[in-house]
PDB file of C-alpha atoms in Angstrom:
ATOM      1  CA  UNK I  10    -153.701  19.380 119.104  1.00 78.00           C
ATOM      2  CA  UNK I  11    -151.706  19.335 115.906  1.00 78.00           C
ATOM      3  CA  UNK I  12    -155.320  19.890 113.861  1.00 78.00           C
ATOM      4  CA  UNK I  13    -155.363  23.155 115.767  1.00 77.00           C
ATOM      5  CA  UNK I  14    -151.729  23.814 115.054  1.00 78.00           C
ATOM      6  CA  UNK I  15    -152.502  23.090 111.485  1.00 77.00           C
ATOM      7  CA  UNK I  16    -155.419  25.251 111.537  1.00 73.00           C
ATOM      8  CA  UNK I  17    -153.313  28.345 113.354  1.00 72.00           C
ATOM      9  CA  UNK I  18    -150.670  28.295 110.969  1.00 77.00           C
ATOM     10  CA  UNK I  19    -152.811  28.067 107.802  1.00 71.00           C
ATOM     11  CA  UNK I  20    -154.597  31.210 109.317  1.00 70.00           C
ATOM     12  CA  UNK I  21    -151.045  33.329 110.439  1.00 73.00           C
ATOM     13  CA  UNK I  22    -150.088  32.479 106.641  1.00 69.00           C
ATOM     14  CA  UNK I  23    -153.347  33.459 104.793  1.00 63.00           C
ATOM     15  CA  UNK I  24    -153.933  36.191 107.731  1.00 68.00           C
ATOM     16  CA  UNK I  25    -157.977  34.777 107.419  1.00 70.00           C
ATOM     17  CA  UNK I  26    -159.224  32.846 110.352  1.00 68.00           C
ATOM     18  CA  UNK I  27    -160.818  29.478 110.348  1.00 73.00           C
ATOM     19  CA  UNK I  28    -164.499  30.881 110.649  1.00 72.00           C
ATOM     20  CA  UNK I  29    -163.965  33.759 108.287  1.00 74.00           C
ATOM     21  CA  UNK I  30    -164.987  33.361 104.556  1.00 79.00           C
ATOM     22  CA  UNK I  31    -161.630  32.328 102.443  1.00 85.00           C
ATOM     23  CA  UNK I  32    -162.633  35.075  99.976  1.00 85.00           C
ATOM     24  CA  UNK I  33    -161.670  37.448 103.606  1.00 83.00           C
ATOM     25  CA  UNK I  34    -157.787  37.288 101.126  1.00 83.00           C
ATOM     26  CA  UNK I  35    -159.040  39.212  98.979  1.00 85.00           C
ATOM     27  CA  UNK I  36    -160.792  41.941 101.488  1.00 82.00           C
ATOM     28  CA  UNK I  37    -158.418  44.953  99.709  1.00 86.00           C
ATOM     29  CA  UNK I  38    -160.850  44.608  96.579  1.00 89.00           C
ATOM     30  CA  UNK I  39    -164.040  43.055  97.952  1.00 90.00           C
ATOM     31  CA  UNK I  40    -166.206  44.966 100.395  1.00 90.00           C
ATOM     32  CA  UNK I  41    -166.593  44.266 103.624  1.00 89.00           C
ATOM     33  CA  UNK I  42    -170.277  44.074 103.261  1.00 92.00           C
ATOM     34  CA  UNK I  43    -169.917  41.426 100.478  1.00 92.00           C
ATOM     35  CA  UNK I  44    -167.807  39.381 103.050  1.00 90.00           C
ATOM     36  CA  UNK I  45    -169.907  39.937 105.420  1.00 90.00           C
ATOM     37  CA  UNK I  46    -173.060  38.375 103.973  1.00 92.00           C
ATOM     38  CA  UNK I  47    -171.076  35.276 102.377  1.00 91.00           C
ATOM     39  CA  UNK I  48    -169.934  34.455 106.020  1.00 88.00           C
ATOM     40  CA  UNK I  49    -173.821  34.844 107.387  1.00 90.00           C
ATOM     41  CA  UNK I  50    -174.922  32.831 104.747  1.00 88.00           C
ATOM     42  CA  UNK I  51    -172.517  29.977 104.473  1.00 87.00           C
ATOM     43  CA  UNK I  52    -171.293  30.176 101.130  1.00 85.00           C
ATOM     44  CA  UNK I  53    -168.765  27.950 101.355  1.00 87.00           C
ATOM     45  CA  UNK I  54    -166.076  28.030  98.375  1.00 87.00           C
ATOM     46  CA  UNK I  55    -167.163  24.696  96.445  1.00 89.00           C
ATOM     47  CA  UNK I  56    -171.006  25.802  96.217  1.00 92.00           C
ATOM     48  CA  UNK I  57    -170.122  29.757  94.969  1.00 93.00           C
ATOM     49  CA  UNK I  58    -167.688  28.089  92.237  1.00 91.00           C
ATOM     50  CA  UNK I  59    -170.687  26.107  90.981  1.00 92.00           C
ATOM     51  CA  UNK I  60    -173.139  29.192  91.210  1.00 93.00           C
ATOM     52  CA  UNK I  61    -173.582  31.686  88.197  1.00 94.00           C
ATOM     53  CA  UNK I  62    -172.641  35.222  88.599  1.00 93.00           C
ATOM     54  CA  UNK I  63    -176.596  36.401  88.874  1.00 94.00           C
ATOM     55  CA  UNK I  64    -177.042  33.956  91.338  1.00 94.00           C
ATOM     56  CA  UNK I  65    -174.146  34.794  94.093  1.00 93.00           C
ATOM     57  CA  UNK I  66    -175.582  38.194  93.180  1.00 93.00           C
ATOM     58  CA  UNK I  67    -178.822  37.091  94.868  1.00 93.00           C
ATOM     59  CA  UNK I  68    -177.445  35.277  97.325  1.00 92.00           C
ATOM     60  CA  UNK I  69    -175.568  38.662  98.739  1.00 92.00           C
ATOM     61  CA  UNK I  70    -178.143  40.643  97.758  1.00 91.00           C
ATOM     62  CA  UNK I  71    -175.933  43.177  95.047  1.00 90.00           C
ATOM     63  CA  UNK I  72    -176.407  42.296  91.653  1.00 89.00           C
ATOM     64  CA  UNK I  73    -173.035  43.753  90.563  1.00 90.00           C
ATOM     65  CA  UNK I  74    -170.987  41.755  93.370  1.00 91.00           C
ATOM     66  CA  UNK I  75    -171.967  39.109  92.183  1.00 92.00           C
ATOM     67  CA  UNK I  76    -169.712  39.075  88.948  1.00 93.00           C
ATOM     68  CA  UNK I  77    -166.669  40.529  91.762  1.00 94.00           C
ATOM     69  CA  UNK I  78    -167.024  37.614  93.432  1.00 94.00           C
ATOM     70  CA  UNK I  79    -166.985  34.696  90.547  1.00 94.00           C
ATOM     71  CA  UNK I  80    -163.870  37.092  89.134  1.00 94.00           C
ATOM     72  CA  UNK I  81    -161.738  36.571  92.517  1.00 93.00           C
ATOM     73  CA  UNK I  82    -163.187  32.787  92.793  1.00 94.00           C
ATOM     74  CA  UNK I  83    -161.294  32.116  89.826  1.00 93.00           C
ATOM     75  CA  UNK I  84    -157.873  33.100  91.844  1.00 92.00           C
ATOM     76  CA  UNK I  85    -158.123  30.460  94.339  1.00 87.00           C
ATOM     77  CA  UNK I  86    -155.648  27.740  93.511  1.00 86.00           C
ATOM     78  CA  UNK I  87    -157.692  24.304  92.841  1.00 89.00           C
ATOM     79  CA  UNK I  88    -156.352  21.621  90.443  1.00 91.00           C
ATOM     80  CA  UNK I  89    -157.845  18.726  88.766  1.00 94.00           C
ATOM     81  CA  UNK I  90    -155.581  15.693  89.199  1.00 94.00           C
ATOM     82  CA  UNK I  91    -155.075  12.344  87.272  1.00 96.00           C
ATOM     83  CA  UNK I  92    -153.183   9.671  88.169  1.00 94.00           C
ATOM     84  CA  UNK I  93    -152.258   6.378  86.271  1.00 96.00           C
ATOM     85  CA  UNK I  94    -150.778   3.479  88.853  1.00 95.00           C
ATOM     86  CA  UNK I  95    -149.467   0.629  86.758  1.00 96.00           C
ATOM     87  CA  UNK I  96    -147.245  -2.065  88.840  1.00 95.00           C
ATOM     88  CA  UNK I  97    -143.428  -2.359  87.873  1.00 95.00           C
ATOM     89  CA  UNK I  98    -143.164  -5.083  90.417  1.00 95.00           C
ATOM     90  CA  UNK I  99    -144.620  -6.685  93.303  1.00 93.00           C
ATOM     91  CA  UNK I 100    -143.409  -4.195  95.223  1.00 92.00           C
ATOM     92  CA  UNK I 101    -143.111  -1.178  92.788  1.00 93.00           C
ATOM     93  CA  UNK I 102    -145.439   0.962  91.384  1.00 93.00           C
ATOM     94  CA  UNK I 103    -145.466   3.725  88.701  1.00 95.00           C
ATOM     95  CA  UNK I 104    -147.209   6.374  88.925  1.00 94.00           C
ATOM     96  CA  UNK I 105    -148.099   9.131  86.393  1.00 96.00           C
ATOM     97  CA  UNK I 106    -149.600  11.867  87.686  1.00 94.00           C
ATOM     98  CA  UNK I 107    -151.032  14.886  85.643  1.00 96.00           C
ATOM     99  CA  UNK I 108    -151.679  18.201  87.328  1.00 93.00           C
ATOM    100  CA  UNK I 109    -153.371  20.448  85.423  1.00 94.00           C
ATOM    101  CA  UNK I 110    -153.852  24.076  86.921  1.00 92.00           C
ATOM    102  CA  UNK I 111    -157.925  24.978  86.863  1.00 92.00           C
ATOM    103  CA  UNK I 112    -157.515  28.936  87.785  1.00 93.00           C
ATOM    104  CA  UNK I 113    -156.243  32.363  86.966  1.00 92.00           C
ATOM    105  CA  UNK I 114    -152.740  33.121  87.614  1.00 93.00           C
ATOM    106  CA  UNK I 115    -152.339  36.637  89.081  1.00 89.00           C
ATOM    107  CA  UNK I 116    -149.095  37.301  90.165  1.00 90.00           C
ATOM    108  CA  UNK I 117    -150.367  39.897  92.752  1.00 87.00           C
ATOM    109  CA  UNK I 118    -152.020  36.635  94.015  1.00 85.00           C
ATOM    110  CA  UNK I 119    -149.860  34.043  93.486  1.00 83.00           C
ATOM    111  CA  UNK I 120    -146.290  35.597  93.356  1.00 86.00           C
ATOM    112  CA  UNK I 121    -143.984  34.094  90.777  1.00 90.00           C
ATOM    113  CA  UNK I 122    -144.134  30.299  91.543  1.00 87.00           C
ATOM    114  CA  UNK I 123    -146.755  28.241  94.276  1.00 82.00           C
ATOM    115  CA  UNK I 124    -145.403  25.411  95.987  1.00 83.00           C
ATOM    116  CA  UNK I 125    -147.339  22.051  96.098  1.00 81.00           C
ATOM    117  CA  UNK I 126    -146.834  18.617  98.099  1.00 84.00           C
ATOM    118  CA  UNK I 127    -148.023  15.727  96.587  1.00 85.00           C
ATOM    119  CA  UNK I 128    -148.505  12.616  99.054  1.00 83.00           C
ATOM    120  CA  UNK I 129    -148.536   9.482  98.155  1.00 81.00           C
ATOM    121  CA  UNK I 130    -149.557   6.984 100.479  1.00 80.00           C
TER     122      UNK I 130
END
């Protein structure tokens, strides 16, 4: 139950539903025939990032969207993390964690500031 609740509120706040493409946030300046064929096909955001611009182009079948959608893949949030855990004590640990930001800021996107939790556990 609280997966769902996770999953509802994640979709009221990005106004994209679970089964809908993630790039569905961006659906002001992507067509809704690009979206379209990256939800029939699966694309899921991991294998586009990895993709060249000629070859997303294939995949949807429009040559040109396939630079629009490697531009507006570059706007998702995604970090790359490193962490450092040396013990103080038996008990204690320090960590030092480095977060380095691995996209393109847009402010239309992003607002002034994102907020991140970082769980330790």
């Amino acid at each position: 139950m609280s997966l769902f609740m996770l999953d509802y509120c994640k979709a009221v706040d990005r106004q994209v539903w679970p089964h809908q493409h993630p790039l569905r946030q961006f659906d002001r300046d992507l067509s809704a025939e690009i979206l379209r064929k990256l939800e029939e096909r699966g694309a899921d955001l991991d294998h586009l990032m990895e993709m060249e611009e000629k070859d997303i182009g294939a995949l949807i079948r429009y040559a040109p969207g396939g630079r629009l959608v490697k531009q507006y893949l570059g706007y998702f949030p995604s970090l790359q993390l490193s962490a450092t855990v040396s013990p103080i004590t038996r008990t204690v640990l320090k960590v030092d964690l480095v977060i380095t930001p691995t996209f393109i800021w847009k402010d239309r996107f992003h607002g002034t500031a994102q907020r991140w939790w970082i769980l330790v556990e």
